[in-house]
Amino acid sequence: SKIASGLRKTKDFLFGGIQRVLNSFTVIDEELFDQLEEQMIMSDIGVETSEEICDRLRKKIKERGITDPKEIMGLIHEVISEIMGDDTGLDLTVSPAVIMVIGVNGAGKTTTIGKMCHQFRQEGKKVLVAAADTFRAAAIDQLEVWTQRAGVDIVKHAEGSDPGAVVYDALEAAKARECDVVVIDTAGRLHNKKNLMEELKKINRIIDNKAGDCSREVLLVLDATTGQNAVNQAKLFSETAPITGIVLTKLDGTAKGGIVISIKNELGIPVKLIGVGEKIDDLQPFDSNMFVDALFA
Ligand code: GDP
């Protein structure tokens, strides 16, 4: 599957590293846990989550009277499945469903929106995109290239105009045209943090007022190749809007897929979609079971 091939590098690094540790021990002791934890931290599972996984492992090992290090791999599979929990997909039940897409520049917002629109179109949905990253003309142009590729409408204003006005117009148009989904692109200039946060909050208020009864998603796009930095970005962005899901991009090119576990455990935000390539159909719904199996089975 695309998930398995997208996670190949992560699996080689994480599973391979853990297996090497387990093979080098004949008894289960604290030195073994130290080395396991180190492997997990190197795979971007994060310090906090790696410690928690080891704590849960110690408990299970004690409860079940396990003495053979080789049995630990199965337990890791089990513990990570528990941490990942059940999946939640996008909620698009009440039309027009509004999906606000946030994230820093370069994370893959534009590409993700293009891929998402393509998927919605294939499901027969009527889609409208709001070009609310008005800060750079290039951003609007790029987004338009993707909307044309996906065959969906776009609402755009001139460069430098008020992003809130774009969102307002898009929501009006979506109601008039009886759209199923509105996807809102937003600016990602994190270096101007205060302005960006205010801008995102304002857009969120406009959605509250204009589409308060509609289904809502706030998707944070994170670049998997940035590892633990992505987790820190998630913490920052969660101050601007209630994030309902993460889109983790560029999983295909990285061994840092462990951040999925850390995001879920430390932030409690589900990963809903993953990007596994640059093409229009390289977006997959995230499936925890497939994810854990791809890494540990
Ligand atoms: P934005 O600034 O957040 O809108 O980012 P873009 O959508 O322009 O993406 C930045 C770069 O990342 C582009 O070169 C994309 O082709 C690339 N990209 C986005 N998603 C993926 C992905 O899932 N896999 C790979 N390999 N590249 C991606």
Coordinates of C-alpha atoms and ligand atoms in Angstrom, one line a residue:
S1 CA 0.0 0.0 0.0
K2 CA 1.0 3.7 -0.3
I3 CA 1.1 3.9 3.5
A4 CA 3.5 1.1 3.7
S5 CA 5.8 2.4 1.0
G6 CA 5.5 5.9 2.3
L7 CA 6.7 4.7 5.7
R8 CA 9.5 2.5 4.4
K9 CA 12.3 4.8 5.6
T10 CA 10.7 5.2 9.0
K11 CA 10.3 1.5 9.4
D12 CA 13.9 0.6 8.3
F13 CA 15.2 3.1 10.9
L14 CA 12.8 2.5 13.8
F15 CA 12.0 -1.2 13.6
G16 CA 15.6 -2.0 12.4
G17 CA 17.1 0.0 15.3
I18 CA 14.8 -1.6 17.9
Q19 CA 15.5 -5.0 16.6
R20 CA 19.2 -4.5 16.9
V21 CA 18.8 -3.4 20.5
L22 CA 16.6 -6.4 21.4
N23 CA 19.0 -8.9 19.6
S24 CA 22.0 -7.6 21.6
F25 CA 20.4 -8.4 25.0
T26 CA 19.8 -11.8 26.6
V27 CA 18.1 -10.5 29.7
I28 CA 15.6 -7.6 30.2
D29 CA 17.3 -4.9 32.3
E30 CA 17.4 -1.1 32.6
E31 CA 20.3 -0.8 30.1
L32 CA 18.0 -2.4 27.5
F33 CA 15.3 0.2 28.3
D34 CA 17.8 3.0 28.0
Q35 CA 18.8 1.9 24.6
L36 CA 15.2 1.4 23.5
E37 CA 14.3 4.9 24.6
E38 CA 17.3 6.3 22.7
Q39 CA 16.2 4.5 19.5
M40 CA 12.7 5.9 19.8
I41 CA 14.0 9.4 20.5
M42 CA 16.2 9.2 17.4
S43 CA 13.1 8.2 15.4
D44 CA 11.4 11.4 16.5
I45 CA 8.9 9.8 18.8
G46 CA 10.0 12.6 21.3
V47 CA 11.4 12.3 24.8
E48 CA 8.1 12.5 26.7
T49 CA 6.4 9.8 24.6
S50 CA 9.4 7.5 24.4
E51 CA 9.6 7.6 28.2
E52 CA 5.9 6.8 28.4
I53 CA 6.2 3.9 26.0
C54 CA 9.0 2.4 28.1
D55 CA 7.0 2.8 31.3
R56 CA 4.1 1.0 29.8
L57 CA 6.4 -1.7 28.5
R58 CA 7.9 -2.3 32.0
K59 CA 4.4 -2.6 33.4
K60 CA 3.3 -5.2 30.8
I61 CA 6.6 -7.2 31.1
K62 CA 6.1 -7.3 34.9
E63 CA 2.4 -8.2 34.7
R64 CA 3.0 -11.0 32.2
G65 CA 6.3 -12.3 33.7
I66 CA 8.1 -11.9 30.4
T67 CA 11.9 -12.6 30.5
D68 CA 12.9 -12.9 26.8
P69 CA 13.9 -9.6 25.2
K70 CA 12.6 -10.9 21.8
E71 CA 9.1 -10.7 23.1
I72 CA 9.3 -7.0 23.5
M73 CA 8.8 -6.1 19.9
G74 CA 5.2 -7.5 20.1
L75 CA 4.6 -5.4 23.2
I76 CA 5.9 -2.2 21.5
H77 CA 3.4 -2.9 18.7
E78 CA 0.7 -3.3 21.4
V79 CA 1.6 -0.1 23.3
I80 CA 1.8 2.1 20.3
S81 CA -1.5 0.8 19.1
E82 CA -3.0 1.8 22.4
I83 CA -1.5 5.3 22.2
M84 CA -2.8 5.8 18.7
G85 CA -6.3 4.8 19.6
D86 CA -9.2 5.0 17.2
D87 CA -9.1 7.0 14.0
T88 CA -11.4 10.0 13.2
G89 CA -11.9 11.0 9.6
L90 CA -13.0 14.4 8.3
D91 CA -16.5 15.5 9.4
L92 CA -18.3 17.0 6.4
T93 CA -21.8 16.1 7.4
V94 CA -23.5 19.5 7.5
S95 CA -23.0 21.5 4.2
P96 CA -21.2 23.7 3.4
A97 CA -18.6 22.0 5.5
V98 CA -15.8 24.5 6.2
I99 CA -12.2 23.3 6.2
M100 CA -9.7 25.9 7.4
V101 CA -6.1 24.9 6.4
I102 CA -3.3 26.3 8.5
G103 CA 0.5 25.8 8.7
V104 CA 3.8 27.5 8.0
N105 CA 4.9 28.3 4.4
G106 CA 6.6 25.3 2.7
A107 CA 4.8 22.7 4.9
G108 CA 2.7 21.7 1.9
K109 CA -0.6 23.6 2.4
T110 CA -1.2 24.4 -1.3
T111 CA -0.4 21.0 -2.5
T112 CA -2.6 19.4 0.2
I113 CA -5.5 21.6 -0.7
G114 CA -5.1 20.6 -4.4
K115 CA -5.0 17.0 -3.5
M116 CA -8.0 17.3 -1.1
C117 CA -10.1 19.1 -3.7
H118 CA -9.3 16.4 -6.3
Q119 CA -10.5 13.7 -3.8
F120 CA -13.7 15.6 -3.0
R121 CA -14.4 16.0 -6.7
Q122 CA -13.9 12.3 -7.3
E123 CA -16.5 11.7 -4.6
G124 CA -18.9 14.0 -6.6
K125 CA -18.8 16.9 -4.1
K126 CA -19.1 20.5 -5.1
V127 CA -16.1 22.4 -3.8
L128 CA -15.1 26.0 -3.4
V129 CA -11.6 27.2 -2.4
A130 CA -11.0 30.5 -0.6
A131 CA -7.6 32.1 -1.3
A132 CA -7.2 33.7 2.1
D133 CA -3.4 33.8 2.0
T134 CA -3.5 37.3 0.4
F135 CA 0.0 38.2 1.6
R136 CA 1.9 36.9 -1.5
A137 CA 0.5 37.1 -5.1
A138 CA 2.5 33.9 -5.8
A139 CA 0.5 32.0 -3.2
I140 CA -2.8 32.9 -4.9
D141 CA -1.4 32.0 -8.3
Q142 CA -0.1 28.7 -7.1
L143 CA -3.4 27.8 -5.4
E144 CA -5.2 28.6 -8.6
V145 CA -3.0 26.2 -10.6
W146 CA -4.0 23.5 -8.2
T147 CA -7.7 24.4 -8.2
Q148 CA -7.7 24.2 -12.0
R149 CA -5.9 20.9 -11.9
A150 CA -8.6 19.6 -9.5
G151 CA -11.4 21.3 -11.5
V152 CA -12.9 23.3 -8.6
D153 CA -13.9 27.0 -8.2
I154 CA -11.8 29.5 -6.3
V155 CA -12.7 32.8 -4.7
K156 CA -9.8 35.3 -4.7
H157 CA -9.1 39.0 -4.1
A158 CA -6.1 41.1 -5.0
E159 CA -2.8 40.6 -3.2
G160 CA -2.7 42.5 0.1
S161 CA -6.5 42.5 0.6
D162 CA -8.2 41.5 3.8
P163 CA -8.2 37.7 4.2
G164 CA -11.4 38.0 6.3
A165 CA -13.2 39.5 3.3
V166 CA -12.1 36.7 1.1
V167 CA -13.5 34.2 3.6
Y168 CA -16.7 36.1 3.9
D169 CA -17.2 36.2 0.2
A170 CA -16.4 32.5 -0.2
L171 CA -18.9 31.5 2.4
E172 CA -21.6 33.6 0.8
A173 CA -20.8 32.1 -2.6
A174 CA -20.7 28.6 -1.2
K175 CA -24.3 29.0 0.1
A176 CA -25.5 30.6 -3.1
R177 CA -23.9 27.8 -5.2
E178 CA -25.0 25.1 -2.8
C179 CA -21.4 23.8 -2.3
D180 CA -20.7 20.8 -0.1
V181 CA -17.2 21.9 1.0
V182 CA -15.3 25.2 1.4
V183 CA -11.6 24.9 1.8
I184 CA -9.8 27.9 3.1
D185 CA -6.1 28.5 2.5
T186 CA -4.4 30.8 5.0
A187 CA -1.1 32.6 5.4
G188 CA 1.8 30.8 7.1
R189 CA 4.2 33.6 8.1
L190 CA 5.1 32.3 11.5
H191 CA 8.0 34.8 11.8
N192 CA 5.3 37.4 12.2
K193 CA 3.6 35.3 14.8
K194 CA 1.4 37.9 16.5
N195 CA -0.2 39.2 13.2
L196 CA -0.7 35.7 11.9
M197 CA -2.4 34.5 15.1
E198 CA -4.7 37.5 15.0
E199 CA -5.5 36.9 11.3
L200 CA -6.3 33.2 11.9
K201 CA -8.5 34.1 14.9
K202 CA -10.4 36.7 12.8
I203 CA -11.0 34.2 10.0
N204 CA -12.2 31.7 12.6
R205 CA -14.7 34.3 14.0
I206 CA -16.0 35.0 10.5
I207 CA -16.6 31.3 10.0
D208 CA -18.4 31.2 13.4
N209 CA -20.7 34.0 12.3
K210 CA -21.3 32.9 8.8
A211 CA -21.2 29.1 9.1
G212 CA -21.6 28.4 12.7
D213 CA -24.0 25.5 12.2
C214 CA -22.0 23.8 9.4
S215 CA -19.4 21.0 9.9
R216 CA -16.0 22.5 10.7
E217 CA -12.5 21.3 10.5
V218 CA -9.3 23.1 11.3
L219 CA -6.4 21.2 9.7
L220 CA -2.8 21.9 10.6
V221 CA -0.4 20.9 7.8
L222 CA 2.9 19.8 9.1
D223 CA 6.1 18.7 7.3
A224 CA 7.1 15.3 8.6
T225 CA 10.7 15.9 7.6
T226 CA 11.1 18.6 10.2
G227 CA 10.6 16.0 13.0
Q228 CA 10.1 17.4 16.5
N229 CA 10.0 21.0 15.1
A230 CA 6.6 20.0 13.7
V231 CA 5.4 19.1 17.2
N232 CA 6.4 22.5 18.4
Q233 CA 4.6 24.2 15.6
A234 CA 1.5 22.3 16.5
K235 CA 1.7 23.6 20.0
L236 CA 2.0 27.2 18.7
F237 CA -0.8 26.9 16.2
S238 CA -3.2 25.3 18.7
E239 CA -3.2 28.8 20.4
T240 CA -5.0 30.3 17.4
A241 CA -7.8 27.9 16.6
P242 CA -9.1 24.6 17.9
I243 CA -7.2 22.2 15.6
T244 CA -9.3 19.2 14.7
G245 CA -6.7 17.3 12.8
I246 CA -3.2 17.1 11.4
V247 CA -2.2 16.6 7.8
L248 CA 1.3 15.2 7.8
T249 CA 3.1 15.8 4.5
K250 CA 6.3 14.4 2.9
L251 CA 6.1 11.2 4.9
D252 CA 7.5 9.5 1.7
G253 CA 10.9 11.2 2.0
T254 CA 11.7 10.8 5.7
A255 CA 12.6 8.4 8.5
K256 CA 10.9 10.8 11.0
G257 CA 7.5 9.2 10.8
G258 CA 7.7 8.6 14.6
I259 CA 6.3 12.1 15.1
V260 CA 2.8 10.8 14.3
I261 CA 3.0 8.9 17.7
S262 CA 4.4 11.9 19.5
I263 CA 1.7 14.3 18.1
K264 CA -1.1 12.0 19.1
N265 CA 0.3 11.4 22.6
E266 CA 1.4 14.9 23.5
L267 CA -1.2 17.0 21.8
G268 CA -4.1 14.6 21.6
I269 CA -4.7 15.8 18.0
P270 CA -5.5 13.0 15.5
V271 CA -3.5 12.8 12.3
K272 CA -6.3 12.7 9.7
L273 CA -4.5 12.7 6.4
I274 CA -0.9 11.9 5.2
G275 CA 0.9 13.2 2.1
V276 CA 3.0 10.5 0.5
G277 CA 4.2 12.3 -2.7
E278 CA 3.9 15.4 -4.8
K279 CA 1.2 14.2 -7.2
I280 CA -2.5 15.0 -7.0
D281 CA -3.5 11.5 -5.8
D282 CA -0.7 11.3 -3.2
L283 CA -2.9 12.0 -0.2
Q284 CA -4.2 9.2 2.0
P285 CA -6.6 9.0 4.9
F286 CA -4.6 8.1 8.0
D287 CA -5.2 4.7 9.3
S288 CA -3.7 3.9 12.7
N289 CA -3.8 0.2 12.3
M290 CA -2.1 0.3 9.0
F291 CA 0.4 2.8 10.4
V292 CA 1.4 0.6 13.3
D293 CA 1.4 -2.6 11.2
A294 CA 3.5 -0.8 8.5
L295 CA 6.1 -0.1 11.2
F296 CA 6.0 -3.2 13.4
A297 CA 4.5 -6.1 11.5
Ligands
GDP1 P1 2.9 25.7 1.1 O1 3.9 26.8 1.1 O2 2.7 25.2 2.5 O3 1.7 26.0 0.4 O4 3.7 24.4 0.4 P2 3.5 23.8 -1.0 O5 2.2 23.1 -1.1 O6 3.9 24.8 -2.0 O7 4.6 22.6 -0.9 C1 6.0 22.9 -0.7 C2 6.8 21.7 -1.4 O8 6.6 20.5 -0.8 C3 6.4 21.5 -2.9 O9 7.6 21.3 -3.6 C4 5.6 20.3 -2.9 O10 5.7 19.6 -4.1 C5 6.2 19.5 -1.7 N1 5.2 18.6 -1.1 C6 4.0 18.8 -0.5 N2 3.5 17.7 0.0 C7 4.3 16.7 -0.3 C8 4.3 15.3 0.0 O11 3.4 14.7 0.6 N3 5.5 14.6 -0.4 C9 6.5 15.2 -1.1 N4 7.5 14.4 -1.4 N5 6.5 16.5 -1.3 C10 5.5 17.2 -1.0

